[in-house]
mmCIF file of C-alpha atoms in Angstrom:
data_model
loop_
_atom_site.group_PDB
_atom_site.id
_atom_site.type_symbol
_atom_site.label_atom_id
_atom_site.label_comp_id
_atom_site.label_asym_id
_atom_site.label_seq_id
_atom_site.Cartn_x
_atom_site.Cartn_y
_atom_site.Cartn_z
ATOM 1 C CA MET O 755 76.162 -98.471 30.199
ATOM 2 C CA ARG O 756 77.640 -99.849 27.019
ATOM 3 C CA ILE O 757 80.748 -97.667 27.054
ATOM 4 C CA ASP O 758 83.505 -98.215 29.620
ATOM 5 C CA ILE O 759 83.593 -95.092 31.761
ATOM 6 C CA PRO O 760 86.694 -94.498 33.897
ATOM 7 C CA PRO O 761 85.862 -94.476 37.621
ATOM 8 C CA GLY O 762 85.031 -91.035 38.972
ATOM 9 C CA THR O 763 84.328 -89.653 35.501
ATOM 10 C CA ASP O 764 81.054 -88.037 34.444
ATOM 11 C CA PRO O 765 79.659 -90.419 31.798
ATOM 12 C CA LEU O 766 78.259 -87.714 29.532
ATOM 13 C CA LEU O 767 81.299 -85.495 29.646
ATOM 14 C CA TYR O 768 83.493 -88.492 28.928
ATOM 15 C CA VAL O 769 81.464 -89.852 26.011
ATOM 16 C CA TRP O 770 80.436 -86.525 24.483
ATOM 17 C CA GLY O 771 83.786 -84.829 25.084
ATOM 18 C CA ASP O 772 86.779 -87.031 25.799
ATOM 19 C CA LEU O 773 85.944 -89.841 23.371
ATOM 20 C CA VAL O 774 84.993 -87.590 20.456
ATOM 21 C CA PRO O 775 86.493 -84.152 21.154
ATOM 22 C CA GLY O 776 85.933 -82.919 17.620
ATOM 23 C CA ILE O 777 82.263 -83.911 17.414
ATOM 24 C CA GLY O 778 80.924 -84.136 20.962
ATOM 25 C CA PRO O 779 81.198 -80.502 22.057
ATOM 26 C CA ALA O 780 79.653 -79.316 18.770
ATOM 27 C CA ALA O 781 76.817 -81.828 19.161
ATOM 28 C CA GLY O 782 76.324 -80.686 22.745
ATOM 29 C CA ALA O 783 76.183 -77.048 21.642
ATOM 30 C CA PHE O 784 73.531 -77.907 19.048
ATOM 31 C CA SER O 785 71.554 -79.858 21.631
ATOM 32 C CA LEU O 786 71.622 -76.925 24.050
ATOM 33 C CA ALA O 787 70.781 -74.430 21.280
ATOM 34 C CA VAL O 788 67.490 -76.234 20.715
ATOM 35 C CA TYR O 789 66.486 -75.357 24.280
ATOM 36 C CA GLU O 790 68.034 -71.893 24.426
ATOM 37 C CA TYR O 791 66.839 -70.470 21.109
ATOM 38 C CA ALA O 792 63.633 -72.290 20.166
ATOM 39 C CA THR O 793 60.725 -69.905 19.709
ATOM 40 C CA LEU O 794 57.931 -72.475 19.432
ATOM 41 C CA GLY O 795 55.265 -72.499 22.113
ATOM 42 C CA LEU O 796 56.063 -74.643 25.142
ATOM 43 C CA ARG O 797 53.215 -77.125 24.537
ATOM 44 C CA GLU O 798 54.177 -77.638 20.874
ATOM 45 C CA PHE O 799 57.844 -77.959 21.789
ATOM 46 C CA GLU O 800 57.135 -80.467 24.556
ATOM 47 C CA ALA O 801 54.626 -82.483 22.485
ATOM 48 C CA ALA O 802 57.254 -83.048 19.796
ATOM 49 C CA ARG O 803 60.085 -83.602 22.272
ATOM 50 C CA LEU O 804 58.160 -86.077 24.388
ATOM 51 C CA ARG O 805 56.896 -87.990 21.342
ATOM 52 C CA ILE O 806 60.514 -88.479 20.258
ATOM 53 C CA ALA O 807 61.420 -89.495 23.832
ATOM 54 C CA GLN O 808 58.654 -92.107 23.747
ATOM 55 C CA ILE O 809 59.886 -93.438 20.410
ATOM 56 C CA ASN O 810 63.547 -93.448 21.501
ATOM 57 C CA GLY O 811 62.809 -94.848 24.948
ATOM 58 C CA CYS O 812 65.231 -92.332 26.477
ATOM 59 C CA LEU O 813 64.630 -92.490 30.229
ATOM 60 C CA PHE O 814 65.996 -89.042 30.975
ATOM 61 C CA CYS O 815 64.063 -87.402 28.137
ATOM 62 C CA LEU O 816 60.835 -89.038 29.321
ATOM 63 C CA ASP O 817 61.351 -87.632 32.819
ATOM 64 C CA TRP O 818 62.538 -84.175 31.750
ATOM 65 C CA ARG O 819 60.114 -81.247 31.423
ATOM 66 C CA THR O 820 61.325 -78.107 29.713
ATOM 67 C CA GLU O 821 60.737 -74.975 31.757
ATOM 68 C CA ARG O 822 60.178 -71.541 30.270
ATOM 69 C CA ASP O 823 59.601 -68.447 32.351
ATOM 70 C CA GLY O 824 58.757 -70.643 35.335
ATOM 71 C CA GLN O 825 56.176 -72.630 33.359
ATOM 72 C CA LYS O 826 56.097 -76.343 32.544
ATOM 73 C CA VAL O 827 53.438 -78.477 30.895
ATOM 74 C CA GLU O 828 50.820 -79.943 33.194
ATOM 75 C CA GLU O 829 50.878 -83.345 34.873
ATOM 76 C CA GLY O 830 49.478 -85.909 32.478
ATOM 77 C CA PHE O 831 50.953 -84.200 29.409
ATOM 78 C CA LEU O 832 53.188 -87.206 28.706
ATOM 79 C CA ASP O 833 50.138 -89.480 28.607
ATOM 80 C CA ALA O 834 48.340 -87.030 26.319
ATOM 81 C CA VAL O 835 51.341 -87.130 23.964
ATOM 82 C CA ALA O 836 51.109 -90.923 23.790
ATOM 83 C CA HIS O 837 47.483 -90.478 22.697
ATOM 84 C CA TRP O 838 47.989 -87.428 20.494
ATOM 85 C CA ARG O 839 45.483 -88.669 17.911
ATOM 86 C CA THR O 840 42.549 -88.772 20.338
ATOM 87 C CA THR O 841 43.365 -86.558 23.319
ATOM 88 C CA ASP O 842 41.194 -83.527 23.947
ATOM 89 C CA ALA O 843 44.102 -81.862 25.788
ATOM 90 C CA PHE O 844 45.711 -80.542 22.574
ATOM 91 C CA ASP O 845 44.936 -77.746 20.184
ATOM 92 C CA GLU O 846 45.686 -78.341 16.501
ATOM 93 C CA ARG O 847 49.243 -76.966 16.610
ATOM 94 C CA THR O 848 50.174 -79.194 19.553
ATOM 95 C CA ARG O 849 48.614 -82.247 17.909
ATOM 96 C CA LEU O 850 50.455 -81.517 14.664
ATOM 97 C CA ALA O 851 53.754 -81.148 16.531
ATOM 98 C CA ALA O 852 53.329 -84.615 18.053
ATOM 99 C CA GLU O 853 52.242 -86.075 14.715
ATOM 100 C CA TYR O 854 55.176 -84.489 12.881
ATOM 101 C CA ALA O 855 57.658 -85.779 15.442
ATOM 102 C CA GLU O 856 56.283 -89.297 15.162
ATOM 103 C CA ARG O 857 56.205 -89.310 11.383
ATOM 104 C CA TYR O 858 59.656 -87.684 11.171
ATOM 105 C CA ALA O 859 61.065 -90.487 13.328
ATOM 106 C CA LEU O 860 59.111 -93.456 12.004
ATOM 107 C CA ASP O 861 57.824 -92.664 8.507
ATOM 108 C CA HIS O 862 59.491 -89.608 7.012
ATOM 109 C CA HIS O 863 58.805 -90.941 3.515
ATOM 110 C CA GLY O 864 55.094 -90.958 4.368
ATOM 111 C CA LEU O 865 54.836 -87.202 4.903
ATOM 112 C CA ASP O 866 52.269 -86.762 2.147
ATOM 113 C CA GLU O 867 50.555 -83.731 0.624
ATOM 114 C CA ASP O 868 47.589 -84.085 3.004
ATOM 115 C CA PHE O 869 49.895 -83.807 5.995
ATOM 116 C CA TRP O 870 51.806 -80.851 4.519
ATOM 117 C CA ALA O 871 48.557 -79.031 3.756
ATOM 118 C CA ARG O 872 47.423 -79.436 7.370
ATOM 119 C CA PHE O 873 50.874 -78.603 8.747
ATOM 120 C CA THR O 874 51.455 -75.465 6.669
ATOM 121 C CA ALA O 875 47.979 -74.199 7.561
ATOM 122 C CA HIS O 876 49.149 -73.915 11.194
ATOM 123 C CA TYR O 877 52.940 -73.426 11.015
ATOM 124 C CA SER O 878 55.083 -70.889 9.172
ATOM 125 C CA GLN O 879 58.049 -72.031 7.111
ATOM 126 C CA ALA O 880 60.436 -70.788 9.809
ATOM 127 C CA GLU O 881 58.514 -72.740 12.478
ATOM 128 C CA ILE O 882 58.630 -75.888 10.336
ATOM 129 C CA VAL O 883 62.400 -75.591 9.942
ATOM 130 C CA GLU O 884 62.824 -74.892 13.663
ATOM 131 C CA LEU O 885 60.652 -77.849 14.665
ATOM 132 C CA SER O 886 62.519 -80.073 12.190
ATOM 133 C CA MET O 887 65.859 -79.109 13.709
ATOM 134 C CA CYS O 888 64.547 -79.700 17.220
ATOM 135 C CA VAL O 889 63.093 -83.092 16.310
ATOM 136 C CA GLY O 890 66.289 -84.070 14.509
ATOM 137 C CA SER O 891 68.359 -83.170 17.576
ATOM 138 C CA TRP O 892 66.132 -85.115 19.966
ATOM 139 C CA LEU O 893 65.939 -88.114 17.665
ATOM 140 C CA ALA O 894 69.705 -88.309 17.183
ATOM 141 C CA PHE O 895 70.962 -87.465 20.651
ATOM 142 C CA GLY O 896 68.196 -89.092 22.675
ATOM 143 C CA ARG O 897 68.658 -92.267 20.683
ATOM 144 C CA LEU O 898 72.440 -92.103 21.024
ATOM 145 C CA ASN O 899 72.156 -91.721 24.796
ATOM 146 C CA HIS O 900 69.634 -94.554 25.086
ATOM 147 C CA VAL O 901 71.525 -96.951 22.805
ATOM 148 C CA LEU O 902 74.781 -96.343 24.700
ATOM 149 C CA GLY O 903 73.040 -96.614 28.064
ATOM 150 C CA LEU O 904 73.746 -93.004 28.990
ATOM 151 C CA ASP O 905 70.112 -91.991 29.475
ATOM 152 C CA THR O 906 70.262 -92.772 33.185
ATOM 153 C CA ALA O 907 73.264 -90.428 33.598
ATOM 154 C CA CYS O 908 72.083 -87.622 31.319
ATOM 155 C CA THR O 909 71.704 -84.032 32.474
ATOM 156 C CA LEU O 910 70.940 -80.872 30.570
ATOM 157 C CA PRO O 911 72.656 -77.998 32.364
ATOM 158 C CA GLY O 912 71.926 -74.356 31.941
ATOM 159 C CA PRO O 913 69.446 -71.646 32.874
ATOM 160 C CA GLY O 914 65.785 -71.983 32.050
ATOM 161 C CA HIS O 915 65.735 -75.757 32.239
ATOM 162 C CA GLY O 916 64.208 -77.878 34.910
ATOM 163 C CA ARG O 917 63.108 -81.293 35.993
ATOM 164 C CA ARG O 918 59.816 -81.991 37.617
#
């Protein structure tokens, strides 16, 4: 961990709350809102989320699997995400979610007309905004946690969430 955490203190609560009480709780609420209110399909959601986790290197995010209504993505999904271009495990929406996440994180200036034509053929404007907000949250907060060494102490509390 790159931040000095007082003994007996929860690292996340300390960093996200005590150190930045004006920003941390609001950031935490946004992070949780992505899980509580997202309407995207689970496979699309997880393809984008896991692609960002792979890019960020966030250990917790790589291990986490979002649960909805008792369902999680199948074993091997993480590997399929790493090979989103060639896997036969994805439909077009899931593949586009992984591609968008990667390009959003690594080459947002390269989102060309060809990509947007393919993307808007499968996603509504509301879904594009929702996915963009989700990806932005995961990119920012997953990277923050990894850079500060918090990704080994990270938890995402609340109903409807689960680890494998």
